[in-house]
């Protein structure tokens, strides 16, 4: 409540430009426009992949009208135009914020330029922080030079306080020794359903198919089963840990990652075709599950950052049926354990919904509040 009062009483204004108005972007715009008055936030621009609207003094749109306003615009999105216009709005007492709700490499590549010109960046887009180290270092340098901030809580765990927890641990002098977790909502759902510690159960292909029908996977499930999403999240976290900050020169591609895509299905471009062929490999997954259940264990697709050994990996692991990864997860939950010097005997655990537009947009919105 106190923080909301601080926001309401601030004398600063925040000019907010939103790029990406899909599920997460749409939900963020709804949360922003529903913020209680008097609000320090002024929405000055909206951009989809097809059109854009811009008004330096603030758009006159509401929760119910912004979609029509954007759809009726004949202006095409232009990132260079946006860069110039937003930079011109930066002045004392007036912060400018780019909220990137896309998963675009093109937008991510421009972060250093936006930051250098004093534009803050808030985003759930993992690309800039999990790609090659040089881009990340350029982002850090540009932020340091201008004082503009980049905040990316929603890149890991949607609305869960994972990055902020890690930052707080490190800033207060704790030493992180290990982070392990189930970082993918999709993989969480698949293995919560497939591997329960009991013998038998649904086939792997049918669980993946159900997950796809429920909207838990990408249209092409291989985009989840390749483990790249988990590798990206591990990259983002590892770069906040001082001994590992430059451990991954090629970003997520430097992470040791176990793909669950059968090699024979690697080149299939169609999600429908992939789902049709996946049952051919059920026996392999059944065997893995049977071996785990014989040991009193479950299968979980986990990410591990071991600071002492420098190991950063995304892999299919076995955990005892009494382990929190077996007992605490439901649906598409994420769970992350922080092992540190202070939290030595019992790790600090963050658990909850790790996917979904509303909670991801909440993570983005909470980052916006941190600027106030």
C-alpha positions as semicolon CSV with decimal commas, in nm:
position;residue;x (nm);y (nm);z (nm)
1;X;0,000;0,000;0,000
2;X;0,284;0,239;0,092
3;X;0,445;0,185;-0,248
4;X;0,117;0,267;-0,425
5;X;0,100;0,590;-0,224
6;X;0,458;0,670;-0,333
7;X;0,359;0,614;-0,696
8;X;0,049;0,830;-0,665
9;X;0,241;1,115;-0,498
10;X;0,547;1,119;-0,723
11;X;0,610;1,444;-0,908
12;X;0,778;1,261;-1,196
13;X;0,590;1,157;-1,507
14;X;0,666;0,844;-1,704
15;X;0,610;0,841;-2,080
16;X;0,549;0,476;-2,172
17;X;0,582;0,328;-2,523
18;X;0,464;-0,030;-2,573
19;X;0,594;-0,251;-2,853
20;X;0,411;-0,584;-2,888
21;X;0,038;-0,602;-2,813
22;X;-0,026;-0,978;-2,819
23;X;-0,137;-1,180;-2,516
24;X;0,119;-1,038;-2,271
25;X;0,123;-0,691;-2,429
26;X;-0,256;-0,670;-2,428
27;X;-0,273;-0,772;-2,064
28;X;-0,001;-0,521;-1,969
29;X;-0,187;-0,237;-2,146
30;X;-0,504;-0,337;-1,958
31;X;-0,320;-0,328;-1,623
32;X;-0,153;0,005;-1,708
33;X;-0,474;0,178;-1,821
34;X;-0,659;0,044;-1,515
35;X;-0,403;0,196;-1,276
36;X;-0,575;0,427;-1,023
37;X;-0,572;0,801;-1,089
38;X;-0,379;1,021;-1,043
39;X;-0,133;0,809;-1,238
40;X;0,222;0,922;-1,320
41;X;0,218;0,696;-1,628
42;X;0,134;0,838;-1,973
43;X;0,094;0,590;-2,257
44;X;0,249;0,766;-2,558
45;X;0,285;0,490;-2,814
46;X;0,151;0,147;-2,912
47;X;0,305;-0,068;-3,184
48;X;0,196;-0,402;-3,326
49;X;0,367;-0,587;-3,610
50;X;0,140;-0,403;-3,856
51;X;0,067;-0,055;-3,721
52;X;0,168;0,207;-3,467
53;X;0,023;0,513;-3,292
54;X;0,224;0,786;-3,123
55;X;0,127;1,099;-2,928
56;X;0,405;1,264;-2,724
57;X;0,161;1,413;-2,471
58;X;-0,025;1,084;-2,424
59;X;-0,269;0,872;-2,621
60;X;-0,639;0,924;-2,552
61;X;-0,728;0,557;-2,526
62;X;-0,903;0,335;-2,272
63;X;-0,906;-0,036;-2,186
64;X;-1,193;-0,078;-2,433
65;X;-1,071;0,151;-2,713
66;X;-0,696;0,102;-2,761
67;X;-0,728;-0,199;-2,995
68;X;-0,955;-0,010;-3,237
69;X;-0,730;0,298;-3,225
70;X;-0,426;0,091;-3,315
71;X;-0,605;-0,115;-3,582
72;X;-0,732;0,199;-3,757
73;X;-0,386;0,359;-3,780
74;X;-0,218;0,366;-4,119
75;X;0,125;0,430;-3,971
76;X;0,364;0,137;-4,002
77;X;0,586;0,041;-3,706
78;X;0,928;0,205;-3,731
79;X;1,179;0,137;-3,454
80;X;1,420;0,412;-3,565
81;X;1,136;0,668;-3,558
82;X;1,039;0,546;-3,210
83;X;1,401;0,570;-3,094
84;X;1,429;0,933;-3,210
85;X;1,090;1,040;-3,072
86;X;1,136;0,875;-2,732
87;X;1,487;1,018;-2,695
88;X;1,344;1,368;-2,755
89;X;1,106;1,321;-2,459
90;X;1,383;1,248;-2,207
91;X;1,423;1,542;-1,968
92;X;1,455;1,609;-1,592
93;X;1,140;1,505;-1,406
94;X;1,018;1,305;-1,705
95;X;1,128;0,944;-1,746
96;X;1,075;0,761;-2,074
97;X;1,015;0,387;-2,082
98;X;1,014;0,137;-2,368
99;X;0,813;-0,172;-2,278
100;X;0,909;-0,449;-2,521
101;X;0,650;-0,728;-2,506
102;X;0,778;-0,897;-2,822
103;X;1,016;-1,190;-2,859
104;X;1,192;-1,002;-3,139
105;X;1,567;-1,009;-3,198
106;X;1,537;-0,680;-3,392
107;X;1,397;-0,490;-3,094
108;X;1,644;-0,654;-2,855
109;X;1,939;-0,551;-3,074
110;X;1,840;-0,184;-3,029
111;X;1,838;-0,188;-2,647
112;X;2,188;-0,035;-2,622
113;X;2,080;0,258;-2,842
114;X;1,760;0,322;-2,645
115;X;1,948;0,304;-2,313
116;X;2,233;0,527;-2,435
117;X;1,977;0,797;-2,518
118;X;1,824;0,774;-2,169
119;X;1,524;0,554;-2,242
120;X;1,454;0,292;-1,973
121;X;1,368;-0,061;-2,090
122;X;1,129;-0,307;-1,931
123;X;1,070;-0,641;-2,098
124;X;0,977;-1,008;-2,079
125;X;1,178;-1,059;-2,403
126;X;1,459;-1,305;-2,324
127;X;1,656;-1,246;-2,644
128;X;1,882;-0,955;-2,543
129;X;1,987;-1,106;-2,211
130;X;2,044;-1,463;-2,328
131;X;2,217;-1,414;-2,662
132;X;2,586;-1,345;-2,722
133;X;2,777;-1,185;-2,436
134;X;2,878;-0,881;-2,644
135;X;2,516;-0,759;-2,674
136;X;2,463;-0,801;-2,300
137;X;2,784;-0,611;-2,223
138;X;2,674;-0,331;-2,459
139;X;2,344;-0,311;-2,268
140;X;2,527;-0,286;-1,935
141;X;2,765;-0,019;-2,069
142;X;2,483;0,191;-2,222
143;X;2,282;0,174;-1,898
144;X;2,586;0,278;-1,696
145;X;2,665;0,566;-1,932
146;X;2,319;0,728;-1,931
147;X;2,173;0,607;-1,601
148;X;1,872;0,461;-1,783
149;X;1,765;0,128;-1,633
150;X;1,677;-0,208;-1,785
151;X;1,447;-0,436;-1,587
152;X;1,364;-0,789;-1,698
153;X;1,194;-0,969;-1,407
154;X;0,942;-1,134;-1,640
155;X;1,211;-1,303;-1,853
156;X;1,238;-1,580;-1,589
157;X;0,933;-1,721;-1,413
158;X;0,675;-1,472;-1,549
159;X;0,553;-1,276;-1,244
160;X;0,750;-1,475;-0,985
161;X;1,018;-1,272;-0,799
162;X;1,317;-1,472;-0,923
163;X;1,551;-1,211;-1,071
164;X;1,474;-0,959;-0,794
165;X;1,543;-1,227;-0,530
166;X;1,876;-1,316;-0,692
167;X;1,973;-0,947;-0,721
168;X;1,885;-0,889;-0,354
169;X;2,086;-1,190;-0,236
170;X;2,394;-1,072;-0,424
171;X;2,353;-0,700;-0,342
172;X;2,333;-0,775;0,031
173;X;2,654;-0,978;0,024
174;X;2,526;-1,335;0,018
175;X;2,716;-1,590;-0,190
176;X;2,509;-1,799;-0,430
177;X;2,643;-2,154;-0,452
178;X;2,375;-2,321;-0,663
179;X;2,043;-2,250;-0,833
180;X;1,824;-2,536;-0,949
181;X;1,470;-2,535;-1,071
182;X;1,192;-2,632;-1,306
183;X;1,200;-2,318;-1,521
184;X;0,966;-2,409;-1,807
185;X;0,591;-2,407;-1,749
186;X;0,553;-2,633;-2,051
187;X;0,810;-2,889;-1,934
188;X;0,666;-2,867;-1,582
189;X;0,318;-2,960;-1,703
190;X;0,445;-3,239;-1,930
191;X;0,650;-3,416;-1,661
192;X;0,403;-3,353;-1,376
193;X;0,154;-3,548;-1,587
194;X;0,391;-3,804;-1,737
195;X;0,607;-3,901;-1,439
196;X;0,427;-3,930;-1,105
197;X;0,654;-4,186;-0,939
198;X;0,403;-4,464;-1,001
199;X;0,437;-4,728;-1,271
200;X;0,268;-4,674;-1,605
201;X;0,048;-4,381;-1,701
202;X;-0,022;-4,176;-2,011
203;X;0,223;-4,204;-2,300
204;X;0,468;-3,918;-2,353
205;X;0,321;-3,830;-2,694
206;X;-0,033;-3,808;-2,556
207;X;0,078;-3,579;-2,270
208;X;0,255;-3,351;-2,519
209;X;-0,054;-3,353;-2,742
210;X;-0,283;-3,261;-2,450
211;X;-0,041;-2,986;-2,342
212;X;-0,050;-2,844;-2,694
213;X;-0,433;-2,854;-2,704
214;X;-0,443;-2,666;-2,371
215;X;-0,212;-2,396;-2,507
216;X;0,079;-2,487;-2,277
217;X;0,320;-2,551;-2,565
218;X;0,421;-2,346;-2,865
219;X;0,225;-2,431;-3,182
220;X;0,528;-2,646;-3,270
221;X;0,606;-2,844;-2,950
222;X;0,966;-2,894;-3,061
223;X;1,022;-2,527;-2,971
224;X;0,965;-2,631;-2,606
225;X;1,111;-2,981;-2,613
226;X;1,450;-2,859;-2,742
227;X;1,525;-2,708;-2,398
228;X;1,629;-2,369;-2,543
229;X;1,378;-2,178;-2,327
230;X;1,533;-2,322;-2,009
231;X;1,885;-2,256;-2,142
232;X;1,792;-1,890;-2,204
233;X;1,661;-1,850;-1,849
234;X;1,976;-2,009;-1,703
235;X;2,186;-1,767;-1,911
236;X;1,992;-1,467;-1,780
237;X;2,035;-1,576;-1,416
238;X;2,401;-1,677;-1,448
239;X;2,493;-1,332;-1,581
240;X;2,380;-1,174;-1,252
241;X;2,619;-1,401;-1,056
242;X;2,963;-1,232;-1,046
243;X;3,184;-1,545;-1,094
244;X;2,969;-1,656;-1,392
245;X;2,889;-1,319;-1,552
246;X;3,099;-1,393;-1,862
247;X;3,082;-1,775;-1,854
248;X;2,857;-1,807;-2,160
249;X;3,011;-1,621;-2,457
250;X;2,747;-1,749;-2,701
251;X;2,464;-1,708;-2,449
252;X;2,210;-1,989;-2,429
253;X;2,394;-2,177;-2,702
254;X;2,687;-2,219;-2,460
255;X;2,460;-2,395;-2,206
256;X;2,482;-2,774;-2,191
257;X;2,128;-2,853;-2,306
258;X;1,951;-3,189;-2,341
259;X;1,697;-3,180;-2,623
260;X;1,399;-3,414;-2,591
261;X;1,333;-3,407;-2,965
262;X;1,401;-3,752;-3,114
263;X;1,678;-3,707;-3,372
264;X;1,454;-3,851;-3,645
265;X;1,205;-3,564;-3,588
266;X;1,462;-3,283;-3,579
267;X;1,386;-3,142;-3,925
268;X;1,005;-3,149;-3,914
269;X;0,870;-2,797;-3,977
270;X;0,503;-2,868;-3,903
271;X;0,374;-2,894;-3,546
272;X;0,089;-3,119;-3,662
273;X;0,329;-3,356;-3,837
274;X;0,554;-3,359;-3,529
275;X;0,263;-3,460;-3,301
276;X;0,161;-3,731;-3,550
277;X;0,508;-3,887;-3,550
278;X;0,590;-3,852;-3,178
279;X;0,414;-4,180;-3,072
280;X;0,685;-4,372;-3,260
281;X;0,920;-4,284;-2,973
282;X;0,693;-4,347;-2,673
283;X;0,877;-4,669;-2,581
284;X;1,199;-4,473;-2,516
285;X;1,024;-4,233;-2,277
286;X;0,832;-4,521;-2,112
287;X;1,166;-4,688;-2,035
288;X;1,306;-4,370;-1,875
289;X;0,993;-4,338;-1,660
290;X;1,002;-4,704;-1,556
291;X;1,368;-4,680;-1,453
292;X;1,295;-4,370;-1,244
293;X;0,992;-4,521;-1,070
294;X;1,191;-4,835;-0,980
295;X;1,433;-4,605;-0,795
296;X;1,145;-4,425;-0,621
297;X;1,205;-4,119;-0,836
298;X;1,031;-3,893;-1,089
299;X;1,159;-3,732;-1,408
300;X;1,177;-3,353;-1,421
301;X;1,327;-3,126;-1,685
302;X;1,545;-2,905;-1,467
303;X;1,794;-2,625;-1,497
304;X;2,103;-2,621;-1,276
305;X;2,363;-2,350;-1,213
306;X;2,645;-2,484;-0,996
307;X;2,872;-2,190;-0,918
308;X;3,162;-2,390;-0,766
309;X;3,207;-2,614;-1,070
310;X;3,089;-2,357;-1,326
311;X;2,829;-2,607;-1,451
312;X;2,527;-2,456;-1,626
313;X;2,297;-2,721;-1,771
314;X;1,940;-2,796;-1,877
315;X;1,867;-3,168;-1,858
316;X;1,616;-3,440;-1,778
317;X;1,693;-3,528;-1,416
318;X;1,563;-3,784;-1,164
319;X;1,442;-3,664;-0,823
320;X;1,314;-3,867;-0,523
321;X;0,933;-3,877;-0,492
322;X;0,976;-3,684;-0,163
323;X;1,166;-3,396;-0,331
324;X;0,982;-3,062;-0,371
325;X;1,015;-3,096;-0,752
326;X;0,795;-3,407;-0,715
327;X;0,558;-3,294;-0,439
328;X;0,511;-2,917;-0,478
329;X;0,446;-2,874;-0,850
330;X;0,107;-2,866;-1,020
331;X;-0,002;-2,766;-1,369
332;X;0,256;-2,541;-1,531
333;X;0,417;-2,419;-1,207
334;X;0,779;-2,310;-1,183
335;X;0,992;-2,383;-0,877
336;X;1,336;-2,236;-0,819
337;X;1,570;-2,314;-0,527
338;X;1,847;-2,074;-0,427
339;X;2,130;-2,241;-0,236
340;X;2,349;-1,974;-0,074
341;X;2,581;-1,930;0,223
342;X;2,295;-1,777;0,423
343;X;2,039;-2,029;0,300
344;X;2,272;-2,325;0,344
345;X;2,077;-2,586;0,540
346;X;1,748;-2,514;0,363
347;X;1,737;-2,336;0,027
348;X;1,523;-2,029;-0,042
349;X;1,237;-2,153;-0,261
350;X;1,020;-1,954;-0,504
351;X;0,716;-2,144;-0,631
352;X;0,410;-2,055;-0,836
353;X;0,257;-2,006;-1,179
354;X;0,543;-1,966;-1,424
355;X;0,345;-1,902;-1,739
356;X;0,039;-1,710;-1,854
357;X;-0,032;-1,363;-1,988
358;X;-0,175;-1,214;-1,667
359;X;0,115;-1,314;-1,438
360;X;0,379;-1,227;-1,701
361;X;0,223;-0,881;-1,749
362;X;0,220;-0,844;-1,370
363;X;0,598;-0,902;-1,371
364;X;0,635;-0,630;-1,636
365;X;0,407;-0,393;-1,443
366;X;0,597;-0,449;-1,118
367;X;0,920;-0,355;-1,298
368;X;0,755;-0,030;-1,408
369;X;0,675;0,048;-1,042
370;X;1,043;-0,002;-0,953
371;X;1,130;0,305;-1,165
372;X;0,913;0,531;-0,949
